[in-house]
PDB file of C-alpha atoms in Angstrom:
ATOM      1  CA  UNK M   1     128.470-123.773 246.043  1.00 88.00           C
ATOM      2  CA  UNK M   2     127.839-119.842 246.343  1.00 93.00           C
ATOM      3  CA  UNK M   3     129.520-118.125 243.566  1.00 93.00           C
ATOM      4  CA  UNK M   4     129.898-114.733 242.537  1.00 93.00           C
ATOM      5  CA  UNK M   5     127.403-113.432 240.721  1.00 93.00           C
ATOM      6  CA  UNK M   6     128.908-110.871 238.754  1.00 93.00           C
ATOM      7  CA  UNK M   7     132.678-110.017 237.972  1.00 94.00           C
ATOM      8  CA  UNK M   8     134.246-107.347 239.695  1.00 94.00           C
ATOM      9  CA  UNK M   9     135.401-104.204 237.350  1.00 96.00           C
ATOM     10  CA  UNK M  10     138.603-103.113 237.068  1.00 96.00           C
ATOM     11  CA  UNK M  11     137.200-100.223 239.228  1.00 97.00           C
ATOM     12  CA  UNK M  12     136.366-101.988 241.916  1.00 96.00           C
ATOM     13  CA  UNK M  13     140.116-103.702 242.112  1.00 96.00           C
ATOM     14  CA  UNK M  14     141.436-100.739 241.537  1.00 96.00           C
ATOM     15  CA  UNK M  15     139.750 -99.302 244.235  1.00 96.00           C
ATOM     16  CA  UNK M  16     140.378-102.021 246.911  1.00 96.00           C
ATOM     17  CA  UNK M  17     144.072-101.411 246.266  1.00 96.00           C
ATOM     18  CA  UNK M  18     144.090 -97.880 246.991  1.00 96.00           C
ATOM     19  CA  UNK M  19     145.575 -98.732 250.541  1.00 96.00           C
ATOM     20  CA  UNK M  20     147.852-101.603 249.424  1.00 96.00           C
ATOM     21  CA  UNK M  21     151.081 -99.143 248.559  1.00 96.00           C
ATOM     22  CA  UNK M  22     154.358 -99.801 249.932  1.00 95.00           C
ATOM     23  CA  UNK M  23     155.847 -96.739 251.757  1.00 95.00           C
ATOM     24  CA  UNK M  24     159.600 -96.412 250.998  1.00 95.00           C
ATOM     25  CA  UNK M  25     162.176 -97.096 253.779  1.00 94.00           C
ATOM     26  CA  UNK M  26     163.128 -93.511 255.679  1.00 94.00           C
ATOM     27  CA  UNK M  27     166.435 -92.865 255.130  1.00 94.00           C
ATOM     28  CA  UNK M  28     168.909 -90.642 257.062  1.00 93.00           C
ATOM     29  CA  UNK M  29     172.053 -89.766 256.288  1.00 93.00           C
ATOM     30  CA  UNK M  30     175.511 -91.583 257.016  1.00 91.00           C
ATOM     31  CA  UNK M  31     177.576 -89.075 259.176  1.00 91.00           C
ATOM     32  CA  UNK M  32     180.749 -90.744 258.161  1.00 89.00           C
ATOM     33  CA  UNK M  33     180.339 -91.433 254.366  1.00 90.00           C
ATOM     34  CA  UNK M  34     177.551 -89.423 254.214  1.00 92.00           C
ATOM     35  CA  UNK M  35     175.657 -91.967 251.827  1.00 92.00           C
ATOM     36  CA  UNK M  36     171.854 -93.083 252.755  1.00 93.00           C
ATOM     37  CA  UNK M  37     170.872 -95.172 255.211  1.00 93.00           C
ATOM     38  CA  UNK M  38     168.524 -96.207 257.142  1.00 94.00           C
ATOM     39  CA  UNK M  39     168.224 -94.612 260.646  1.00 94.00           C
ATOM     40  CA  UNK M  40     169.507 -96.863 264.007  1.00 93.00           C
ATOM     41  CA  UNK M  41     171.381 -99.185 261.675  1.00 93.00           C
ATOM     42  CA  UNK M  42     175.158 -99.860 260.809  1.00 92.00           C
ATOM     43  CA  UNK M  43     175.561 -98.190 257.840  1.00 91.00           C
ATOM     44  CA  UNK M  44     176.190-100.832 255.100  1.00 90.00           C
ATOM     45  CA  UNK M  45     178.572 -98.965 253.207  1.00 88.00           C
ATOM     46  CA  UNK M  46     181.082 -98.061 255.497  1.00 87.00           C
ATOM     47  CA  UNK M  47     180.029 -99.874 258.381  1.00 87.00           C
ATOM     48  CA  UNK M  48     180.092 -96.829 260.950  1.00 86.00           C
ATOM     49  CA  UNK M  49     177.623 -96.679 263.771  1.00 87.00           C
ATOM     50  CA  UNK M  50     177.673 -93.719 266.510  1.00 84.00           C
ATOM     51  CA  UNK M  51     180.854 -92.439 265.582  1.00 80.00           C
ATOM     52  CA  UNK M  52     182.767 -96.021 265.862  1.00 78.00           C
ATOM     53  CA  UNK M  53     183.549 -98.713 262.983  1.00 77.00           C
ATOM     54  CA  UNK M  54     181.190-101.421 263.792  1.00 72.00           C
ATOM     55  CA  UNK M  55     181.491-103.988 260.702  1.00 76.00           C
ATOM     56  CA  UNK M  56     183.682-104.799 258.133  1.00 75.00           C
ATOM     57  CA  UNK M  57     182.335-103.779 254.694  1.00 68.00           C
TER      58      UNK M  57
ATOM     59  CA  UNK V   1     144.226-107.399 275.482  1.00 84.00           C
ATOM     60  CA  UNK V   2     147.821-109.329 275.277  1.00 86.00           C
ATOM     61  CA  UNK V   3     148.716-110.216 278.901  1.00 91.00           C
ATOM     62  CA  UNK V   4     150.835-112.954 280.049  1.00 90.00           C
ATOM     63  CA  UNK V   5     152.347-113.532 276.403  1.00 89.00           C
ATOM     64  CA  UNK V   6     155.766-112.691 276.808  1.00 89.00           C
ATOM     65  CA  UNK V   7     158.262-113.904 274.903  1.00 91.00           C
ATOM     66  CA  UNK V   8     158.684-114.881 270.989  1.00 93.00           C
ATOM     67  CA  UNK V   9     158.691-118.570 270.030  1.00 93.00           C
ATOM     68  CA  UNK V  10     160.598-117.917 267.058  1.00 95.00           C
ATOM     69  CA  UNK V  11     158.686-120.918 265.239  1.00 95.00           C
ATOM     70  CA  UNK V  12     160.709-123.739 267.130  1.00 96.00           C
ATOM     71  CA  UNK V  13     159.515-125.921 269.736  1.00 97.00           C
ATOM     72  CA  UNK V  14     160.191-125.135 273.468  1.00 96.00           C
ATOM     73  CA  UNK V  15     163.395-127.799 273.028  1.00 97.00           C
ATOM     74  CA  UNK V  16     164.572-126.426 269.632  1.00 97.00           C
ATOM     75  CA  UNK V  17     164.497-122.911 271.016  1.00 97.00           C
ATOM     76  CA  UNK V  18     166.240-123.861 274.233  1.00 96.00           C
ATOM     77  CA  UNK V  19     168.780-125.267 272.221  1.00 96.00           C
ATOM     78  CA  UNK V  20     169.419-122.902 269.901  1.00 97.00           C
ATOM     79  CA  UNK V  21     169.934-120.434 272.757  1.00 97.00           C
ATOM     80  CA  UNK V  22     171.872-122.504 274.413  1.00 96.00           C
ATOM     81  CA  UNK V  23     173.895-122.431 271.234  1.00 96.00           C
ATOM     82  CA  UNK V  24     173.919-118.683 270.749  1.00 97.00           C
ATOM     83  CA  UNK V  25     174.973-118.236 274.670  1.00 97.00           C
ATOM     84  CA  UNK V  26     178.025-120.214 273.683  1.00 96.00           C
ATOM     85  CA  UNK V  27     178.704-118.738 270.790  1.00 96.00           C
ATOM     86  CA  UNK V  28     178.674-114.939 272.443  1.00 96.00           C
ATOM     87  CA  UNK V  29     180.859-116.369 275.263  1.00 96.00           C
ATOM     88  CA  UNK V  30     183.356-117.120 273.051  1.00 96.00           C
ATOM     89  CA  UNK V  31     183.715-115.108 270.604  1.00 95.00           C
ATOM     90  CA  UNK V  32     181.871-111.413 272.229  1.00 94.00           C
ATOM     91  CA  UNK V  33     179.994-110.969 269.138  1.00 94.00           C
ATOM     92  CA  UNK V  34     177.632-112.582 267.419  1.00 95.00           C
ATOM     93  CA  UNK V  35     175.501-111.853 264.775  1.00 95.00           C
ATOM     94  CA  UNK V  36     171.678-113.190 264.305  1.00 96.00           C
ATOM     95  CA  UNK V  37     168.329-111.840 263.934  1.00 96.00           C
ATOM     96  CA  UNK V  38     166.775-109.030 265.550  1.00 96.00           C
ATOM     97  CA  UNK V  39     164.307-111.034 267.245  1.00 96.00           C
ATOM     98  CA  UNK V  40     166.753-113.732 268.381  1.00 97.00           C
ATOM     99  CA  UNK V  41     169.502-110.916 269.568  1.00 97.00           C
ATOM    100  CA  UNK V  42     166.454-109.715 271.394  1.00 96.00           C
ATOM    101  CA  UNK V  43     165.335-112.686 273.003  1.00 96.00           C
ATOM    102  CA  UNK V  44     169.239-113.906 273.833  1.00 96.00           C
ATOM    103  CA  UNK V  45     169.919-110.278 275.553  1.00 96.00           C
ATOM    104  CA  UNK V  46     168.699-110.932 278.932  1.00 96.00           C
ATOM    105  CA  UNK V  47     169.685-114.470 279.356  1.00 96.00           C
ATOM    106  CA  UNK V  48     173.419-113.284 278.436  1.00 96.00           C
ATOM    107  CA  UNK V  49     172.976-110.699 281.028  1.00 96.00           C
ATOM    108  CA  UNK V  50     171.573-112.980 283.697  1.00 95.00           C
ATOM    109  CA  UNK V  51     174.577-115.382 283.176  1.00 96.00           C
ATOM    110  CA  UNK V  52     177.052-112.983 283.638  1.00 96.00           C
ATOM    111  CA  UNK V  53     175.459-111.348 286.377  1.00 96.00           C
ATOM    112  CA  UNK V  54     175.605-114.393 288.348  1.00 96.00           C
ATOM    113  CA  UNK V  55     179.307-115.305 287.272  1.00 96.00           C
ATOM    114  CA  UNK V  56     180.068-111.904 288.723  1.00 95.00           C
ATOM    115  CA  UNK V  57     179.635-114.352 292.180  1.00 94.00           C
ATOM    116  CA  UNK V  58     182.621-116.983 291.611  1.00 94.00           C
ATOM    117  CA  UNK V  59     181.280-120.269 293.380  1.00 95.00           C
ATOM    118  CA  UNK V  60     180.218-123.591 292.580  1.00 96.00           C
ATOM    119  CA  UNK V  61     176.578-122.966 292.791  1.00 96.00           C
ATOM    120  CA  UNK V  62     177.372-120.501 290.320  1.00 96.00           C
ATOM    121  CA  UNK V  63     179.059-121.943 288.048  1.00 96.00           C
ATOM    122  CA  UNK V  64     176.351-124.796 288.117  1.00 95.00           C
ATOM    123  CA  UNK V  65     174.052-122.305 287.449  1.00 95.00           C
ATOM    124  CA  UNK V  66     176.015-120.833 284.370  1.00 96.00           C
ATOM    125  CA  UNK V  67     176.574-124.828 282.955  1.00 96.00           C
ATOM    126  CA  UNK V  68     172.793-125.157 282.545  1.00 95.00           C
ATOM    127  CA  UNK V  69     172.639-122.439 279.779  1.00 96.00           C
ATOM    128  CA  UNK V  70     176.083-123.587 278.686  1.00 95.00           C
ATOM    129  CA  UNK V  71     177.002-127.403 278.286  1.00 89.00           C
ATOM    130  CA  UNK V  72     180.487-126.652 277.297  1.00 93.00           C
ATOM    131  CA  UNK V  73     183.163-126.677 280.398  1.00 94.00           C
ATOM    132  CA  UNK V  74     185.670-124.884 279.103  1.00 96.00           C
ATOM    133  CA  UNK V  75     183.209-121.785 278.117  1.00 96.00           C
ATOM    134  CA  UNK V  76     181.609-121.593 281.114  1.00 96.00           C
ATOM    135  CA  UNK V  77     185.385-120.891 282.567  1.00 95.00           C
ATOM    136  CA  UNK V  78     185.743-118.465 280.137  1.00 95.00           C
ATOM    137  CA  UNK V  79     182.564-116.767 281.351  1.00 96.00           C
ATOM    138  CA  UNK V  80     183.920-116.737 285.090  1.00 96.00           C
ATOM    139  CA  UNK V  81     187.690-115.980 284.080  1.00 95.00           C
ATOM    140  CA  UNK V  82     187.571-113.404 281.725  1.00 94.00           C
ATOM    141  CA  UNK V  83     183.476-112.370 280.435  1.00 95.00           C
ATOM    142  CA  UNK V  84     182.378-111.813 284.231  1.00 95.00           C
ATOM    143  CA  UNK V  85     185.454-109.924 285.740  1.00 95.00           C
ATOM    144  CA  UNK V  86     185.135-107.150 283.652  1.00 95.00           C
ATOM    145  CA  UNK V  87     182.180-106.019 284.377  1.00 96.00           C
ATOM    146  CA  UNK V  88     182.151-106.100 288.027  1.00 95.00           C
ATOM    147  CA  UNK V  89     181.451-102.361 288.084  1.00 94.00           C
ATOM    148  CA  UNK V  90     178.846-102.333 285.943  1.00 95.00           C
ATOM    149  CA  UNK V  91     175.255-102.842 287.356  1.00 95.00           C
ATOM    150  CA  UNK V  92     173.666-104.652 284.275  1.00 94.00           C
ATOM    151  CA  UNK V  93     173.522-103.399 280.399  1.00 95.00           C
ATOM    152  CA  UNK V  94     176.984-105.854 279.689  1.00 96.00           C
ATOM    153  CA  UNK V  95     175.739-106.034 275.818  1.00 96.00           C
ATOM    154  CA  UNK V  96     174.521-104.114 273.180  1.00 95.00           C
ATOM    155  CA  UNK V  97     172.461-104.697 270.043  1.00 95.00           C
ATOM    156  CA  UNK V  98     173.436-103.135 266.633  1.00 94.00           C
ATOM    157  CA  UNK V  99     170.626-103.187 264.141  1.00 94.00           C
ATOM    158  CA  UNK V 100     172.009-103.759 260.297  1.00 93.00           C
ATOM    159  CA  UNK V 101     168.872-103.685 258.016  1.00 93.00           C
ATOM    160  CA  UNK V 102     167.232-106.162 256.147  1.00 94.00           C
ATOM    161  CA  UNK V 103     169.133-109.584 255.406  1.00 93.00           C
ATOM    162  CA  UNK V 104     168.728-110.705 251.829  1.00 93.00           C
ATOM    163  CA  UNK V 105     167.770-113.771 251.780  1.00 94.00           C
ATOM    164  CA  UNK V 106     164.963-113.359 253.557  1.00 95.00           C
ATOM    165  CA  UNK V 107     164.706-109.811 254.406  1.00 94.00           C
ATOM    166  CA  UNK V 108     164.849-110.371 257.737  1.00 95.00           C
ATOM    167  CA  UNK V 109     166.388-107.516 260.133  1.00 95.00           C
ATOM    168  CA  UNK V 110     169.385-108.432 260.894  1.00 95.00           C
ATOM    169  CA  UNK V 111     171.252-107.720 264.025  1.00 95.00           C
ATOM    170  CA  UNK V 112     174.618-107.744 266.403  1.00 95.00           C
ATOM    171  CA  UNK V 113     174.871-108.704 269.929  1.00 96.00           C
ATOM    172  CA  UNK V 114     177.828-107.828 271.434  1.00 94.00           C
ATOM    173  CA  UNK V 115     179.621-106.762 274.689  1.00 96.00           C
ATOM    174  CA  UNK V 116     179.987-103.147 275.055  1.00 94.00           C
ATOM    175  CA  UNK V 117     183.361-103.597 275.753  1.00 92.00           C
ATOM    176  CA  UNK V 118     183.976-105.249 272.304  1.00 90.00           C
ATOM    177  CA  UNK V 119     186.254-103.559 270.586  1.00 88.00           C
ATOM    178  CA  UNK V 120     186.354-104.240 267.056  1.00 85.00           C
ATOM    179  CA  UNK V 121     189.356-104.490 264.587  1.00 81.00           C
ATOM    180  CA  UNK V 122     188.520-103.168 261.133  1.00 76.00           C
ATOM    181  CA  UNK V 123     190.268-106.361 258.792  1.00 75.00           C
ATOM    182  CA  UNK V 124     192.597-105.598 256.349  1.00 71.00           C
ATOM    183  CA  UNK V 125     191.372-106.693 252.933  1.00 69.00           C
ATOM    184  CA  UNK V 126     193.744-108.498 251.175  1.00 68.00           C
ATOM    185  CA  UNK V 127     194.312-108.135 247.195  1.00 69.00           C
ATOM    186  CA  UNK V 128     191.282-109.880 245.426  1.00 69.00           C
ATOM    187  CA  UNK V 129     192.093-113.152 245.068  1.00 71.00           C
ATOM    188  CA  UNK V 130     192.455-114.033 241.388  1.00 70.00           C
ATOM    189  CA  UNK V 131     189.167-115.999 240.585  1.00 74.00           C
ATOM    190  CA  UNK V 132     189.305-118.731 237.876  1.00 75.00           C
ATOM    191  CA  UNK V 133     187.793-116.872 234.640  1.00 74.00           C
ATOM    192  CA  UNK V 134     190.236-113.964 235.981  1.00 75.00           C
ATOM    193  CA  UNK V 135     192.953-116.853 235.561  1.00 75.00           C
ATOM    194  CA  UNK V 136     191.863-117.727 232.003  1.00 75.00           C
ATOM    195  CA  UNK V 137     191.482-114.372 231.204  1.00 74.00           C
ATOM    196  CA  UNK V 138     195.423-113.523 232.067  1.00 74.00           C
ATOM    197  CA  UNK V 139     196.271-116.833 230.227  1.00 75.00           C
ATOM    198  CA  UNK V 140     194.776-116.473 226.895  1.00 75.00           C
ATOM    199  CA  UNK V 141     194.909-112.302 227.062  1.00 71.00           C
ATOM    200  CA  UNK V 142     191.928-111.559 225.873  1.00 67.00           C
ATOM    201  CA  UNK V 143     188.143-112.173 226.246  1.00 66.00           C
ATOM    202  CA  UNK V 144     186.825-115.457 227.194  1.00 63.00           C
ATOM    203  CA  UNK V 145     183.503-116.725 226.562  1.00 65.00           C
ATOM    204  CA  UNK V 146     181.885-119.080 228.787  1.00 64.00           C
ATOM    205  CA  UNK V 147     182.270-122.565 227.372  1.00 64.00           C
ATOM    206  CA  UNK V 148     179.684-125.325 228.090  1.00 66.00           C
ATOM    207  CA  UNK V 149     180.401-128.321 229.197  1.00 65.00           C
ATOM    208  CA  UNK V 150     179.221-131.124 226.679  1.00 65.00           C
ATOM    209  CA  UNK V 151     176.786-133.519 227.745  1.00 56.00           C
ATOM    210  CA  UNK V 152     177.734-137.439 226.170  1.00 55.00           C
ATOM    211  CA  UNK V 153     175.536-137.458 222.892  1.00 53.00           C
ATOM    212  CA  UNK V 154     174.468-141.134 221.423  1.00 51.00           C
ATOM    213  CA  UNK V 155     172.623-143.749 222.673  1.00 49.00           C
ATOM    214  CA  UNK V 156     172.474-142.833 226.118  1.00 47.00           C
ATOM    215  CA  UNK V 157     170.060-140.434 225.380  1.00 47.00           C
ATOM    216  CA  UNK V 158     167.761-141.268 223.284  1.00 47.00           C
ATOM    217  CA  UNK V 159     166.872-144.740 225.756  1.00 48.00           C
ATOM    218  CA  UNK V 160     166.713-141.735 228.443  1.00 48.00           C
ATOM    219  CA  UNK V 161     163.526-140.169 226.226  1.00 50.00           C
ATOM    220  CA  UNK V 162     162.141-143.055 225.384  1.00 50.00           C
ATOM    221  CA  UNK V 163     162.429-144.419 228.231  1.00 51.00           C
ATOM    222  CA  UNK V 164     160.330-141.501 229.984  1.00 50.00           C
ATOM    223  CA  UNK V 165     157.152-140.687 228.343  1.00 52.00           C
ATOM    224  CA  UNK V 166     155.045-138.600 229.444  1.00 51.00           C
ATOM    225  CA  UNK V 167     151.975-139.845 231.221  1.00 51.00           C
ATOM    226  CA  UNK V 168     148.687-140.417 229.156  1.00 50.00           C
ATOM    227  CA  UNK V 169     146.207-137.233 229.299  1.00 51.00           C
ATOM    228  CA  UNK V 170     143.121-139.030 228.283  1.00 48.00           C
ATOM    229  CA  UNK V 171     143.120-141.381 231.002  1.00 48.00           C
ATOM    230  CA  UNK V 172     143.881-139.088 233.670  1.00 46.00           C
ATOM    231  CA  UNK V 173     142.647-135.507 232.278  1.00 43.00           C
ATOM    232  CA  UNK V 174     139.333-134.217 232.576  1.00 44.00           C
ATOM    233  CA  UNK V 175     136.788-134.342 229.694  1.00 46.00           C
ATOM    234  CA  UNK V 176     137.125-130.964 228.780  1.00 46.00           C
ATOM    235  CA  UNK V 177     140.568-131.380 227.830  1.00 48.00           C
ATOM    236  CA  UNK V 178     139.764-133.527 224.934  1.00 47.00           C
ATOM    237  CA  UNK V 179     137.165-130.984 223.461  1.00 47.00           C
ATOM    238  CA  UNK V 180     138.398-128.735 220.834  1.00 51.00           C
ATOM    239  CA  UNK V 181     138.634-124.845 222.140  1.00 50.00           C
ATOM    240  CA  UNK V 182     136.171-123.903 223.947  1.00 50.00           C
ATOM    241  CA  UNK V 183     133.040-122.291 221.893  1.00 52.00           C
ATOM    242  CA  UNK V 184     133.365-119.022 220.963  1.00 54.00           C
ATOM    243  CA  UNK V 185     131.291-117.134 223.508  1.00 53.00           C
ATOM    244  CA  UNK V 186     128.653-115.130 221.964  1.00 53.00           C
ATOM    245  CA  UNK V 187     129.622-111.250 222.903  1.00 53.00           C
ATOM    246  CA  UNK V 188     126.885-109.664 224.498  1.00 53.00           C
ATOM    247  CA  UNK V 189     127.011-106.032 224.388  1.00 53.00           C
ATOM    248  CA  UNK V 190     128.625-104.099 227.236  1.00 55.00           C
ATOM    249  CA  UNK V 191     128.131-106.767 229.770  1.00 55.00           C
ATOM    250  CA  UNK V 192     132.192-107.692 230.423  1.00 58.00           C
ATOM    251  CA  UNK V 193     130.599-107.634 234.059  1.00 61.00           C
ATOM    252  CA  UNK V 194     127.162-108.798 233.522  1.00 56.00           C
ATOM    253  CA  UNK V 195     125.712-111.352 234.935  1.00 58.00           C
ATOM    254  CA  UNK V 196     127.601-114.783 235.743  1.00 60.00           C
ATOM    255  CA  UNK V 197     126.922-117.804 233.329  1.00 58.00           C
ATOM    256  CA  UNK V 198     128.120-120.189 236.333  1.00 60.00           C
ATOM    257  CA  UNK V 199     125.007-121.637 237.722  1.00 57.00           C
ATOM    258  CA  UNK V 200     122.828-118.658 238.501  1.00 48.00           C
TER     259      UNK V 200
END
């Protein structure tokens, strides 16, 4: 069986992870409750969308 | 190049995902709202819009037609009676999807489909119904701490240890697992990454 023939550093890890981080959500702003949210979705806090109570909350 | 791959197969089988359509088509006949994934809102959006475009045509061919996507008789009278009717102006787009962010659960993104003629009715939220530590709470006024239900001590359990040993190791585990710990490896320098002792 091939193995590996030496370990890899912490370096090398490190460095293969560089592209692995999570980007956050965007986030817009409710114009109803004006709390976060994300954009083209129900807000979940007071349930507006476009203008117009879409879901209970 | 992705030609000719239309469609999702939302991991079901061609019958399961049939089915569950078929399902969903009921569902949204009946009650003008339904909520589901974004993929499956997605997928159900044009087949909801196909039936009622051809209910907008009252006849029995029709209707057959409609009954194949919907097994239920008294829903696919809905769909001619009152679904179809009122949209007889309107040259396609009878439903809408809402998007409302990840599910928990299973983060998936969860969605609405709807008529755009729905209208909805914001429900009044009753008083909080009294929950049973709420009850206890109001009964003995005053903190209550979670109580634990004792298990039946004695005999019952002690037969129930013995009578469940755990499974031999030396008959079943490796060698190595009857060898003290492992020698002390001799530290060699710097070389945390040198080379590999595994056959070389």
């Amino acid at each position: 069986m091939p193995n590996p023939k030496r370990r890899h550093s912490k370096a090398r890890r490190d460095k293969r992870r560089a592209h692995d981080a999570l980007t956050p959500p965007a986030m817009s702003e409710c114009p109803n409750c004006h709390e976060p949210k994300q954009p083209h979705r129900v807000c979940p806090r007071c349930g507006y969308y476009k203008g117009k109570q879409a879901i209970n909350t | 190049m992705q030609h000719n791959r239309a469609g999702r197969k939302l991991r079901r089988t061609t019958a399961h995902r049939l089915a569950m359509f078929s399902n969903q088509l009921d569902s949204l006949m009946n009650h003008e709202r339904i909520q589901t994934t974004l993929s499956k809102a997605k997928e159900l959006r044009p087949l909801a819009e196909r039936l009622i475009t051809v209910a907008k045509k009252d006849g029995i061919a029709a209707r057959r037609r409609v009954a194949r996507w919907i097994p239920d008789r008294t829903t696919v009278k809905r769909v001619f009676e009152a679904i179809a009717p009122r949209f007889v102006d309107r040259p396609g787009g009878y439903t809408r999807i809402l998007r409302l962010g990840a599910r928990r659960g299973d983060a998936a993104e969860a969605a609405i489909l709807e008529f755009v003629d729905f209208k909805f009715e914001a429900k009044e939220r009753g008083p909080k119904k009294e929950s049973l530590a709420d009850r206890a709470r109001r009964a003995s006024g005053g903190r209550v701490e979670t109580v634990r239900k004792d298990k039946p001590e004695g005999e019952g359990e002690e037969t129930a240890r013995e009578a469940a040993p755990k499974p031999s190791r030396k008959t079943s585990g490796g060698k190595e697992r009857t060898k003290p710990a492992a020698k002390p490896a001799p530290k060699k320098g710097p070389s945390r990454t040198g080379p590999s002792k595994r056959g070389a």
